[in-house]
């Protein structure tokens, strides 16, 4: 068997579809199918159940896929060790970032990385926390910038910064004359939230738990709308559809149509961390990335230098 065949095996298991797996591997479907058939014949096992539009991994196939992931990671490690002989930072770093951090951190971070370690380009992936954790586990990502809390997956973590939350209202809103607001007062307003899957939605619900118990006719937040991104929600607020809660870095610095309020103490916040597999050995790359984050302008957040 070859490493290429093992990559095809992992891709089919991930995509549950030969066509999509071939696309992901940048080969034709017949090429991939022949390689999988050859692997099944060599191992004398059935790796996949083929039926309908999707394929499923057999019980034995799942064990072999896990082992293939280990082999591929170890092969990648050998390449990394060889590169580190001449430059420990040589080679791309595959970085994942959640949607509510990416647009506000990545532009400055990419500039810092290019200036500091041009030999270590970032290969970027924005996604939900759950998906990024899965990609870390399977070796598709080297590291990820996430917001705590998230399920304990045995990852190594380095704290980056604590980011407070702000309340944003339309410029003409009754609250626009205020500078400070309590979480309790939010339940009397129309609150605009991110949709399911965004961890920041859960953070807002912790700030305003009345919404989690909201039902028609009950006391609490009058009603809510869901947006697909923080930028969409900001436009909805500017249009007068309600108010919202934003993490500090996403708050517009100059916006005549919006007004920002601080929370009264205790101010809710989220901790942003850098996560990577404990088996990932490019320690210098992780340290360089963390230093690049710390060199970025991060107005309003509290950096963690520990």
PDB file of C-alpha atoms in Angstrom:
ATOM      1  CA  UNK A   1       0.000   0.000   0.000  1.00  0.00           C
ATOM      2  CA  UNK A   2       1.091   3.602  -0.537  1.00  0.00           C
ATOM      3  CA  UNK A   3       0.589   6.868   1.313  1.00  0.00           C
ATOM      4  CA  UNK A   4      -1.466   8.069  -1.640  1.00  0.00           C
ATOM      5  CA  UNK A   5      -3.868   5.153  -1.225  1.00  0.00           C
ATOM      6  CA  UNK A   6      -4.149   5.891   2.495  1.00  0.00           C
ATOM      7  CA  UNK A   7      -4.961   9.539   1.703  1.00  0.00           C
ATOM      8  CA  UNK A   8      -7.713   8.352  -0.648  1.00  0.00           C
ATOM      9  CA  UNK A   9      -9.028   6.021   2.074  1.00  0.00           C
ATOM     10  CA  UNK A  10      -9.248   8.845   4.628  1.00  0.00           C
ATOM     11  CA  UNK A  11     -10.848  11.183   2.073  1.00  0.00           C
ATOM     12  CA  UNK A  12     -13.620   8.710   1.171  1.00  0.00           C
ATOM     13  CA  UNK A  13     -14.304   8.049   4.862  1.00  0.00           C
ATOM     14  CA  UNK A  14     -14.545  11.792   5.491  1.00  0.00           C
ATOM     15  CA  UNK A  15     -16.664  12.700   2.455  1.00  0.00           C
ATOM     16  CA  UNK A  16     -18.805   9.514   2.389  1.00  0.00           C
ATOM     17  CA  UNK A  17     -18.805   9.899  -1.374  1.00  0.00           C
ATOM     18  CA  UNK A  18     -16.284   8.794  -4.009  1.00  0.00           C
ATOM     19  CA  UNK A  19     -16.870  11.786  -6.287  1.00  0.00           C
ATOM     20  CA  UNK A  20     -16.395  14.369  -3.542  1.00  0.00           C
ATOM     21  CA  UNK A  21     -13.368  12.491  -2.207  1.00  0.00           C
ATOM     22  CA  UNK A  22     -11.773  12.467  -5.671  1.00  0.00           C
ATOM     23  CA  UNK A  23     -12.434  16.183  -5.977  1.00  0.00           C
ATOM     24  CA  UNK A  24     -10.825  16.831  -2.583  1.00  0.00           C
ATOM     25  CA  UNK A  25      -7.771  14.790  -3.627  1.00  0.00           C
ATOM     26  CA  UNK A  26      -7.572  16.487  -7.048  1.00  0.00           C
ATOM     27  CA  UNK A  27      -7.802  13.217  -8.982  1.00  0.00           C
ATOM     28  CA  UNK A  28     -10.400  11.624 -11.217  1.00  0.00           C
ATOM     29  CA  UNK A  29     -13.022   9.392  -9.609  1.00  0.00           C
ATOM     30  CA  UNK A  30     -11.914   6.286 -11.574  1.00  0.00           C
ATOM     31  CA  UNK A  31      -8.336   6.797 -10.319  1.00  0.00           C
ATOM     32  CA  UNK A  32      -9.510   6.991  -6.721  1.00  0.00           C
ATOM     33  CA  UNK A  33     -11.918   4.055  -7.076  1.00  0.00           C
ATOM     34  CA  UNK A  34      -9.216   1.822  -8.552  1.00  0.00           C
ATOM     35  CA  UNK A  35      -6.847   2.731  -5.715  1.00  0.00           C
ATOM     36  CA  UNK A  36      -9.471   1.902  -3.055  1.00  0.00           C
ATOM     37  CA  UNK A  37     -10.279  -1.413  -4.777  1.00  0.00           C
ATOM     38  CA  UNK A  38      -6.562  -2.260  -4.896  1.00  0.00           C
ATOM     39  CA  UNK A  39      -6.253  -1.460  -1.186  1.00  0.00           C
ATOM     40  CA  UNK A  40      -9.245  -3.664  -0.349  1.00  0.00           C
ATOM     41  CA  UNK A  41      -7.741  -6.527  -2.339  1.00  0.00           C
ATOM     42  CA  UNK A  42      -4.338  -6.121  -0.715  1.00  0.00           C
ATOM     43  CA  UNK A  43      -5.807  -6.059   2.800  1.00  0.00           C
ATOM     44  CA  UNK A  44      -8.450  -8.644   1.901  1.00  0.00           C
ATOM     45  CA  UNK A  45     -11.182  -6.629   3.646  1.00  0.00           C
ATOM     46  CA  UNK A  46     -14.212  -4.622   2.621  1.00  0.00           C
ATOM     47  CA  UNK A  47     -13.603  -1.000   3.583  1.00  0.00           C
ATOM     48  CA  UNK A  48     -16.856   0.592   2.392  1.00  0.00           C
ATOM     49  CA  UNK A  49     -20.489  -0.316   1.894  1.00  0.00           C
ATOM     50  CA  UNK A  50     -21.540   1.177  -1.433  1.00  0.00           C
ATOM     51  CA  UNK A  51     -25.195   2.084  -1.914  1.00  0.00           C
ATOM     52  CA  UNK A  52     -27.230   5.026  -3.131  1.00  0.00           C
ATOM     53  CA  UNK A  53     -25.572   8.411  -3.246  1.00  0.00           C
ATOM     54  CA  UNK A  54     -23.373   7.822  -0.207  1.00  0.00           C
ATOM     55  CA  UNK A  55     -20.979   5.191   1.049  1.00  0.00           C
ATOM     56  CA  UNK A  56     -20.581   4.046   4.636  1.00  0.00           C
ATOM     57  CA  UNK A  57     -17.436   2.787   6.332  1.00  0.00           C
ATOM     58  CA  UNK A  58     -17.496  -0.801   7.557  1.00  0.00           C
ATOM     59  CA  UNK A  59     -16.661  -1.513  11.208  1.00  0.00           C
ATOM     60  CA  UNK A  60     -13.249  -2.880  10.256  1.00  0.00           C
ATOM     61  CA  UNK A  61     -12.820  -0.059   7.791  1.00  0.00           C
ATOM     62  CA  UNK A  62     -13.221   2.491  10.601  1.00  0.00           C
ATOM     63  CA  UNK A  63     -10.312   0.948  12.477  1.00  0.00           C
ATOM     64  CA  UNK A  64      -8.180   1.009   9.350  1.00  0.00           C
ATOM     65  CA  UNK A  65      -9.116   4.640   8.627  1.00  0.00           C
ATOM     66  CA  UNK A  66      -7.984   5.641  12.121  1.00  0.00           C
ATOM     67  CA  UNK A  67      -4.715   3.811  11.599  1.00  0.00           C
ATOM     68  CA  UNK A  68      -4.293   5.419   8.168  1.00  0.00           C
ATOM     69  CA  UNK A  69      -4.655   8.843   9.815  1.00  0.00           C
ATOM     70  CA  UNK A  70      -1.875   7.948  12.254  1.00  0.00           C
ATOM     71  CA  UNK A  71       0.387   6.756   9.429  1.00  0.00           C
ATOM     72  CA  UNK A  72      -0.241   9.917   7.383  1.00  0.00           C
ATOM     73  CA  UNK A  73       0.431  12.125  10.379  1.00  0.00           C
ATOM     74  CA  UNK A  74       3.663  10.293  11.127  1.00  0.00           C
ATOM     75  CA  UNK A  75       4.721  10.602   7.475  1.00  0.00           C
ATOM     76  CA  UNK A  76       4.021  14.339   7.641  1.00  0.00           C
ATOM     77  CA  UNK A  77       6.032  14.474  10.854  1.00  0.00           C
ATOM     78  CA  UNK A  78       9.035  12.961   9.068  1.00  0.00           C
ATOM     79  CA  UNK A  79       8.846  15.722   6.452  1.00  0.00           C
ATOM     80  CA  UNK A  80       8.546  18.344   9.186  1.00  0.00           C
ATOM     81  CA  UNK A  81      11.562  16.952  11.054  1.00  0.00           C
ATOM     82  CA  UNK A  82      13.590  17.103   7.854  1.00  0.00           C
ATOM     83  CA  UNK A  83      12.518  20.717   7.234  1.00  0.00           C
ATOM     84  CA  UNK A  84      13.304  21.712  10.792  1.00  0.00           C
ATOM     85  CA  UNK A  85      16.902  20.693  10.184  1.00  0.00           C
ATOM     86  CA  UNK A  86      17.368  23.781   8.031  1.00  0.00           C
ATOM     87  CA  UNK A  87      14.543  26.045   9.281  1.00  0.00           C
ATOM     88  CA  UNK A  88      12.130  25.074  12.068  1.00  0.00           C
ATOM     89  CA  UNK A  89       9.545  27.510  10.683  1.00  0.00           C
ATOM     90  CA  UNK A  90       9.753  26.355   7.061  1.00  0.00           C
ATOM     91  CA  UNK A  91       6.523  25.227   5.454  1.00  0.00           C
ATOM     92  CA  UNK A  92       2.879  26.297   5.617  1.00  0.00           C
ATOM     93  CA  UNK A  93       0.829  26.257   8.816  1.00  0.00           C
ATOM     94  CA  UNK A  94      -2.807  25.166   8.477  1.00  0.00           C
ATOM     95  CA  UNK A  95      -4.820  27.450  10.739  1.00  0.00           C
ATOM     96  CA  UNK A  96      -8.534  27.295  11.493  1.00  0.00           C
ATOM     97  CA  UNK A  97     -10.494  30.254  12.898  1.00  0.00           C
ATOM     98  CA  UNK A  98     -14.122  30.504  13.996  1.00  0.00           C
ATOM     99  CA  UNK A  99     -16.414  32.824  12.026  1.00  0.00           C
ATOM    100  CA  UNK A 100     -16.793  35.417  14.802  1.00  0.00           C
ATOM    101  CA  UNK A 101     -13.026  35.918  15.084  1.00  0.00           C
ATOM    102  CA  UNK A 102     -11.719  35.498  11.524  1.00  0.00           C
ATOM    103  CA  UNK A 103     -12.791  38.778   9.881  1.00  0.00           C
ATOM    104  CA  UNK A 104     -11.543  40.894  12.793  1.00  0.00           C
ATOM    105  CA  UNK A 105      -8.212  39.196  13.553  1.00  0.00           C
ATOM    106  CA  UNK A 106      -6.975  37.579  10.332  1.00  0.00           C
ATOM    107  CA  UNK A 107      -6.127  40.690   8.254  1.00  0.00           C
ATOM    108  CA  UNK A 108      -3.740  41.985  10.925  1.00  0.00           C
ATOM    109  CA  UNK A 109      -2.487  38.485  11.787  1.00  0.00           C
ATOM    110  CA  UNK A 110      -1.638  37.587   8.180  1.00  0.00           C
ATOM    111  CA  UNK A 111       0.327  40.847   7.814  1.00  0.00           C
ATOM    112  CA  UNK A 112       2.262  40.072  10.999  1.00  0.00           C
ATOM    113  CA  UNK A 113       3.063  36.504   9.894  1.00  0.00           C
ATOM    114  CA  UNK A 114       4.232  37.660   6.458  1.00  0.00           C
ATOM    115  CA  UNK A 115       6.491  40.260   8.063  1.00  0.00           C
ATOM    116  CA  UNK A 116       7.847  37.974  10.793  1.00  0.00           C
ATOM    117  CA  UNK A 117       7.962  34.500   9.208  1.00  0.00           C
ATOM    118  CA  UNK A 118       7.526  34.734   5.424  1.00  0.00           C
ATOM    119  CA  UNK A 119       8.720  31.134   5.123  1.00  0.00           C
ATOM    120  CA  UNK A 120       5.629  29.994   7.065  1.00  0.00           C
ATOM    121  CA  UNK A 121       2.552  30.929   4.992  1.00  0.00           C
ATOM    122  CA  UNK A 122      -0.834  30.453   6.639  1.00  0.00           C
ATOM    123  CA  UNK A 123      -3.377  28.157   4.994  1.00  0.00           C
ATOM    124  CA  UNK A 124      -6.643  29.462   6.437  1.00  0.00           C
ATOM    125  CA  UNK A 125      -9.977  27.791   7.142  1.00  0.00           C
ATOM    126  CA  UNK A 126     -12.988  29.564   8.688  1.00  0.00           C
ATOM    127  CA  UNK A 127     -15.672  27.357  10.192  1.00  0.00           C
ATOM    128  CA  UNK A 128     -17.783  26.505  13.227  1.00  0.00           C
ATOM    129  CA  UNK A 129     -16.056  25.342  16.421  1.00  0.00           C
ATOM    130  CA  UNK A 130     -17.356  21.763  16.085  1.00  0.00           C
ATOM    131  CA  UNK A 131     -16.028  21.443  12.530  1.00  0.00           C
ATOM    132  CA  UNK A 132     -12.639  22.938  13.387  1.00  0.00           C
ATOM    133  CA  UNK A 133     -12.251  20.535  16.320  1.00  0.00           C
ATOM    134  CA  UNK A 134     -12.990  17.634  13.983  1.00  0.00           C
ATOM    135  CA  UNK A 135     -10.441  18.906  11.455  1.00  0.00           C
ATOM    136  CA  UNK A 136      -7.841  19.209  14.206  1.00  0.00           C
ATOM    137  CA  UNK A 137      -8.551  15.660  15.325  1.00  0.00           C
ATOM    138  CA  UNK A 138      -8.216  14.238  11.807  1.00  0.00           C
ATOM    139  CA  UNK A 139      -5.054  16.195  11.027  1.00  0.00           C
ATOM    140  CA  UNK A 140      -6.617  18.450   8.392  1.00  0.00           C
ATOM    141  CA  UNK A 141      -5.601  21.463  10.497  1.00  0.00           C
ATOM    142  CA  UNK A 142      -2.444  22.083  12.491  1.00  0.00           C
ATOM    143  CA  UNK A 143      -3.980  24.556  14.934  1.00  0.00           C
ATOM    144  CA  UNK A 144      -7.068  26.680  15.448  1.00  0.00           C
ATOM    145  CA  UNK A 145      -8.098  29.921  17.135  1.00  0.00           C
ATOM    146  CA  UNK A 146     -11.244  29.240  19.162  1.00  0.00           C
ATOM    147  CA  UNK A 147     -13.315  30.758  21.958  1.00  0.00           C
ATOM    148  CA  UNK A 148     -13.774  28.850  25.190  1.00  0.00           C
ATOM    149  CA  UNK A 149     -15.592  26.888  26.349  1.00  0.00           C
ATOM    150  CA  UNK A 150     -15.605  23.941  23.951  1.00  0.00           C
ATOM    151  CA  UNK A 151     -15.578  20.153  24.480  1.00  0.00           C
ATOM    152  CA  UNK A 152     -12.393  18.816  26.053  1.00  0.00           C
ATOM    153  CA  UNK A 153     -10.686  16.925  23.248  1.00  0.00           C
ATOM    154  CA  UNK A 154      -7.265  16.580  24.851  1.00  0.00           C
ATOM    155  CA  UNK A 155      -5.831  19.462  22.827  1.00  0.00           C
ATOM    156  CA  UNK A 156      -2.946  21.641  23.930  1.00  0.00           C
ATOM    157  CA  UNK A 157      -4.077  25.222  24.558  1.00  0.00           C
ATOM    158  CA  UNK A 158      -2.387  28.610  24.783  1.00  0.00           C
ATOM    159  CA  UNK A 159      -4.549  31.545  25.935  1.00  0.00           C
ATOM    160  CA  UNK A 160      -4.419  34.619  23.686  1.00  0.00           C
ATOM    161  CA  UNK A 161      -6.797  37.266  25.042  1.00  0.00           C
ATOM    162  CA  UNK A 162     -10.008  37.951  26.936  1.00  0.00           C
ATOM    163  CA  UNK A 163     -12.545  39.813  24.795  1.00  0.00           C
ATOM    164  CA  UNK A 164     -15.355  41.758  26.507  1.00  0.00           C
ATOM    165  CA  UNK A 165     -18.839  42.038  25.013  1.00  0.00           C
ATOM    166  CA  UNK A 166     -20.567  45.284  24.042  1.00  0.00           C
ATOM    167  CA  UNK A 167     -24.199  46.118  23.375  1.00  0.00           C
ATOM    168  CA  UNK A 168     -24.961  47.796  20.038  1.00  0.00           C
ATOM    169  CA  UNK A 169     -28.176  49.757  19.392  1.00  0.00           C
ATOM    170  CA  UNK A 170     -29.434  51.929  16.514  1.00  0.00           C
ATOM    171  CA  UNK A 171     -28.396  55.580  16.766  1.00  0.00           C
ATOM    172  CA  UNK A 172     -32.011  56.667  17.264  1.00  0.00           C
ATOM    173  CA  UNK A 173     -32.818  54.079  19.938  1.00  0.00           C
ATOM    174  CA  UNK A 174     -33.927  55.127  23.434  1.00  0.00           C
ATOM    175  CA  UNK A 175     -30.808  53.452  24.843  1.00  0.00           C
ATOM    176  CA  UNK A 176     -28.520  55.507  22.584  1.00  0.00           C
ATOM    177  CA  UNK A 177     -28.338  58.186  25.287  1.00  0.00           C
ATOM    178  CA  UNK A 178     -26.795  55.667  27.677  1.00  0.00           C
ATOM    179  CA  UNK A 179     -23.177  54.584  28.089  1.00  0.00           C
ATOM    180  CA  UNK A 180     -23.708  51.560  30.359  1.00  0.00           C
ATOM    181  CA  UNK A 181     -26.403  48.866  30.450  1.00  0.00           C
ATOM    182  CA  UNK A 182     -27.041  45.789  32.582  1.00  0.00           C
ATOM    183  CA  UNK A 183     -27.695  42.333  31.195  1.00  0.00           C
ATOM    184  CA  UNK A 184     -31.051  42.381  32.984  1.00  0.00           C
ATOM    185  CA  UNK A 185     -32.238  45.293  30.833  1.00  0.00           C
ATOM    186  CA  UNK A 186     -31.678  43.355  27.602  1.00  0.00           C
ATOM    187  CA  UNK A 187     -34.701  41.150  28.204  1.00  0.00           C
ATOM    188  CA  UNK A 188     -36.988  44.078  27.434  1.00  0.00           C
ATOM    189  CA  UNK A 189     -35.525  44.514  23.963  1.00  0.00           C
ATOM    190  CA  UNK A 190     -35.681  42.792  20.589  1.00  0.00           C
ATOM    191  CA  UNK A 191     -32.389  40.899  20.469  1.00  0.00           C
ATOM    192  CA  UNK A 192     -30.673  39.927  17.223  1.00  0.00           C
ATOM    193  CA  UNK A 193     -28.673  36.695  17.456  1.00  0.00           C
ATOM    194  CA  UNK A 194     -26.426  34.529  15.319  1.00  0.00           C
ATOM    195  CA  UNK A 195     -27.986  31.257  14.137  1.00  0.00           C
ATOM    196  CA  UNK A 196     -27.405  27.807  15.599  1.00  0.00           C
ATOM    197  CA  UNK A 197     -23.858  26.469  15.308  1.00  0.00           C
ATOM    198  CA  UNK A 198     -22.131  29.718  16.273  1.00  0.00           C
ATOM    199  CA  UNK A 199     -20.535  29.467  19.707  1.00  0.00           C
ATOM    200  CA  UNK A 200     -20.988  33.218  20.186  1.00  0.00           C
ATOM    201  CA  UNK A 201     -24.762  32.654  20.144  1.00  0.00           C
ATOM    202  CA  UNK A 202     -24.287  30.449  23.226  1.00  0.00           C
ATOM    203  CA  UNK A 203     -22.174  33.161  24.863  1.00  0.00           C
ATOM    204  CA  UNK A 204     -24.970  35.711  24.370  1.00  0.00           C
ATOM    205  CA  UNK A 205     -27.539  33.292  25.774  1.00  0.00           C
ATOM    206  CA  UNK A 206     -25.383  32.971  28.891  1.00  0.00           C
ATOM    207  CA  UNK A 207     -25.484  36.760  29.239  1.00  0.00           C
ATOM    208  CA  UNK A 208     -29.252  36.842  28.707  1.00  0.00           C
ATOM    209  CA  UNK A 209     -30.601  33.453  29.852  1.00  0.00           C
ATOM    210  CA  UNK A 210     -34.193  34.692  29.574  1.00  0.00           C
ATOM    211  CA  UNK A 211     -33.989  34.114  25.826  1.00  0.00           C
ATOM    212  CA  UNK A 212     -33.136  30.432  26.304  1.00  0.00           C
ATOM    213  CA  UNK A 213     -36.446  30.042  28.123  1.00  0.00           C
ATOM    214  CA  UNK A 214     -38.358  32.259  25.714  1.00  0.00           C
ATOM    215  CA  UNK A 215     -41.780  31.075  24.600  1.00  0.00           C
ATOM    216  CA  UNK A 216     -44.641  32.936  22.965  1.00  0.00           C
ATOM    217  CA  UNK A 217     -46.551  34.948  25.553  1.00  0.00           C
ATOM    218  CA  UNK A 218     -43.899  34.495  28.251  1.00  0.00           C
ATOM    219  CA  UNK A 219     -42.032  37.324  29.899  1.00  0.00           C
ATOM    220  CA  UNK A 220     -38.501  37.911  28.716  1.00  0.00           C
ATOM    221  CA  UNK A 221     -37.010  39.081  25.462  1.00  0.00           C
ATOM    222  CA  UNK A 222     -39.853  40.239  23.274  1.00  0.00           C
ATOM    223  CA  UNK A 223     -38.696  38.525  20.116  1.00  0.00           C
ATOM    224  CA  UNK A 224     -35.541  37.735  18.202  1.00  0.00           C
ATOM    225  CA  UNK A 225     -34.107  37.437  14.728  1.00  0.00           C
ATOM    226  CA  UNK A 226     -31.208  35.253  13.617  1.00  0.00           C
ATOM    227  CA  UNK A 227     -28.427  36.318  11.275  1.00  0.00           C
ATOM    228  CA  UNK A 228     -25.755  34.321   9.481  1.00  0.00           C
ATOM    229  CA  UNK A 229     -22.880  36.640  10.437  1.00  0.00           C
ATOM    230  CA  UNK A 230     -22.047  39.481  12.789  1.00  0.00           C
ATOM    231  CA  UNK A 231     -21.822  41.831   9.805  1.00  0.00           C
ATOM    232  CA  UNK A 232     -25.388  40.936   8.770  1.00  0.00           C
ATOM    233  CA  UNK A 233     -26.609  41.538  12.311  1.00  0.00           C
ATOM    234  CA  UNK A 234     -24.900  44.945  12.473  1.00  0.00           C
ATOM    235  CA  UNK A 235     -26.748  46.002   9.317  1.00  0.00           C
ATOM    236  CA  UNK A 236     -30.015  44.753  10.827  1.00  0.00           C
ATOM    237  CA  UNK A 237     -29.383  46.808  13.963  1.00  0.00           C
ATOM    238  CA  UNK A 238     -28.588  49.882  11.874  1.00  0.00           C
ATOM    239  CA  UNK A 239     -31.934  49.399  10.116  1.00  0.00           C
ATOM    240  CA  UNK A 240     -33.721  49.631  13.449  1.00  0.00           C
ATOM    241  CA  UNK A 241     -34.769  45.984  13.710  1.00  0.00           C
ATOM    242  CA  UNK A 242     -33.415  45.542  17.232  1.00  0.00           C
ATOM    243  CA  UNK A 243     -30.237  45.539  19.306  1.00  0.00           C
ATOM    244  CA  UNK A 244     -27.419  43.028  19.596  1.00  0.00           C
ATOM    245  CA  UNK A 245     -24.409  41.932  21.646  1.00  0.00           C
ATOM    246  CA  UNK A 246     -21.005  41.868  19.916  1.00  0.00           C
ATOM    247  CA  UNK A 247     -17.476  40.795  20.877  1.00  0.00           C
ATOM    248  CA  UNK A 248     -15.191  43.817  21.257  1.00  0.00           C
ATOM    249  CA  UNK A 249     -13.073  43.356  18.108  1.00  0.00           C
ATOM    250  CA  UNK A 250     -16.170  43.265  15.877  1.00  0.00           C
ATOM    251  CA  UNK A 251     -17.566  46.545  17.246  1.00  0.00           C
ATOM    252  CA  UNK A 252     -17.359  49.266  14.578  1.00  0.00           C
ATOM    253  CA  UNK A 253     -14.978  52.034  15.643  1.00  0.00           C
ATOM    254  CA  UNK A 254     -16.788  54.730  13.694  1.00  0.00           C
ATOM    255  CA  UNK A 255     -20.458  54.286  12.803  1.00  0.00           C
ATOM    256  CA  UNK A 256     -22.831  57.238  13.016  1.00  0.00           C
ATOM    257  CA  UNK A 257     -25.831  54.929  12.596  1.00  0.00           C
ATOM    258  CA  UNK A 258     -24.892  52.744  15.602  1.00  0.00           C
ATOM    259  CA  UNK A 259     -24.315  53.401  19.293  1.00  0.00           C
ATOM    260  CA  UNK A 260     -22.194  51.173  21.534  1.00  0.00           C
ATOM    261  CA  UNK A 261     -22.832  50.608  25.236  1.00  0.00           C
ATOM    262  CA  UNK A 262     -20.652  48.971  27.864  1.00  0.00           C
ATOM    263  CA  UNK A 263     -22.028  46.282  30.174  1.00  0.00           C
ATOM    264  CA  UNK A 264     -22.171  47.109  33.844  1.00  0.00           C
ATOM    265  CA  UNK A 265     -19.973  44.912  36.039  1.00  0.00           C
ATOM    266  CA  UNK A 266     -19.428  42.032  35.882  1.00  0.00           C
ATOM    267  CA  UNK A 267     -18.714  42.568  32.187  1.00  0.00           C
ATOM    268  CA  UNK A 268     -19.310  39.361  30.163  1.00  0.00           C
ATOM    269  CA  UNK A 269     -16.424  38.253  27.978  1.00  0.00           C
ATOM    270  CA  UNK A 270     -14.966  35.269  26.152  1.00  0.00           C
ATOM    271  CA  UNK A 271     -11.477  33.803  26.302  1.00  0.00           C
ATOM    272  CA  UNK A 272      -9.838  33.283  22.913  1.00  0.00           C
ATOM    273  CA  UNK A 273      -7.225  30.515  22.737  1.00  0.00           C
ATOM    274  CA  UNK A 274      -4.870  28.839  20.294  1.00  0.00           C
ATOM    275  CA  UNK A 275      -5.420  25.064  20.188  1.00  0.00           C
ATOM    276  CA  UNK A 276      -3.361  22.277  18.606  1.00  0.00           C
ATOM    277  CA  UNK A 277      -2.908  18.509  18.843  1.00  0.00           C
ATOM    278  CA  UNK A 278      -0.450  17.428  21.511  1.00  0.00           C
ATOM    279  CA  UNK A 279       1.210  15.227  18.876  1.00  0.00           C
ATOM    280  CA  UNK A 280       1.934  18.253  16.676  1.00  0.00           C
ATOM    281  CA  UNK A 281       5.671  18.887  16.966  1.00  0.00           C
ATOM    282  CA  UNK A 282       6.224  22.251  15.266  1.00  0.00           C
ATOM    283  CA  UNK A 283       6.472  24.034  18.599  1.00  0.00           C
ATOM    284  CA  UNK A 284       8.378  26.925  17.044  1.00  0.00           C
ATOM    285  CA  UNK A 285       5.545  27.488  14.553  1.00  0.00           C
ATOM    286  CA  UNK A 286       2.943  27.600  17.335  1.00  0.00           C
ATOM    287  CA  UNK A 287       5.093  30.036  19.319  1.00  0.00           C
ATOM    288  CA  UNK A 288       5.654  32.229  16.239  1.00  0.00           C
ATOM    289  CA  UNK A 289       1.924  32.312  15.516  1.00  0.00           C
ATOM    290  CA  UNK A 290       1.081  33.237  19.113  1.00  0.00           C
ATOM    291  CA  UNK A 291       3.707  36.005  19.055  1.00  0.00           C
ATOM    292  CA  UNK A 292       2.199  37.293  15.809  1.00  0.00           C
ATOM    293  CA  UNK A 293      -1.250  37.457  17.431  1.00  0.00           C
ATOM    294  CA  UNK A 294       0.207  39.365  20.378  1.00  0.00           C
ATOM    295  CA  UNK A 295       1.821  41.858  17.975  1.00  0.00           C
ATOM    296  CA  UNK A 296      -1.542  42.668  16.359  1.00  0.00           C
ATOM    297  CA  UNK A 297      -3.515  45.727  17.349  1.00  0.00           C
ATOM    298  CA  UNK A 298      -6.337  44.346  19.470  1.00  0.00           C
ATOM    299  CA  UNK A 299      -8.213  47.381  20.788  1.00  0.00           C
ATOM    300  CA  UNK A 300     -10.297  46.794  23.876  1.00  0.00           C
ATOM    301  CA  UNK A 301      -9.152  43.230  24.645  1.00  0.00           C
ATOM    302  CA  UNK A 302      -6.933  42.027  27.475  1.00  0.00           C
ATOM    303  CA  UNK A 303      -3.907  40.117  26.210  1.00  0.00           C
ATOM    304  CA  UNK A 304      -2.815  37.077  28.214  1.00  0.00           C
ATOM    305  CA  UNK A 305       0.964  36.851  28.345  1.00  0.00           C
ATOM    306  CA  UNK A 306       1.169  33.688  30.449  1.00  0.00           C
TER     307      UNK A 306
END
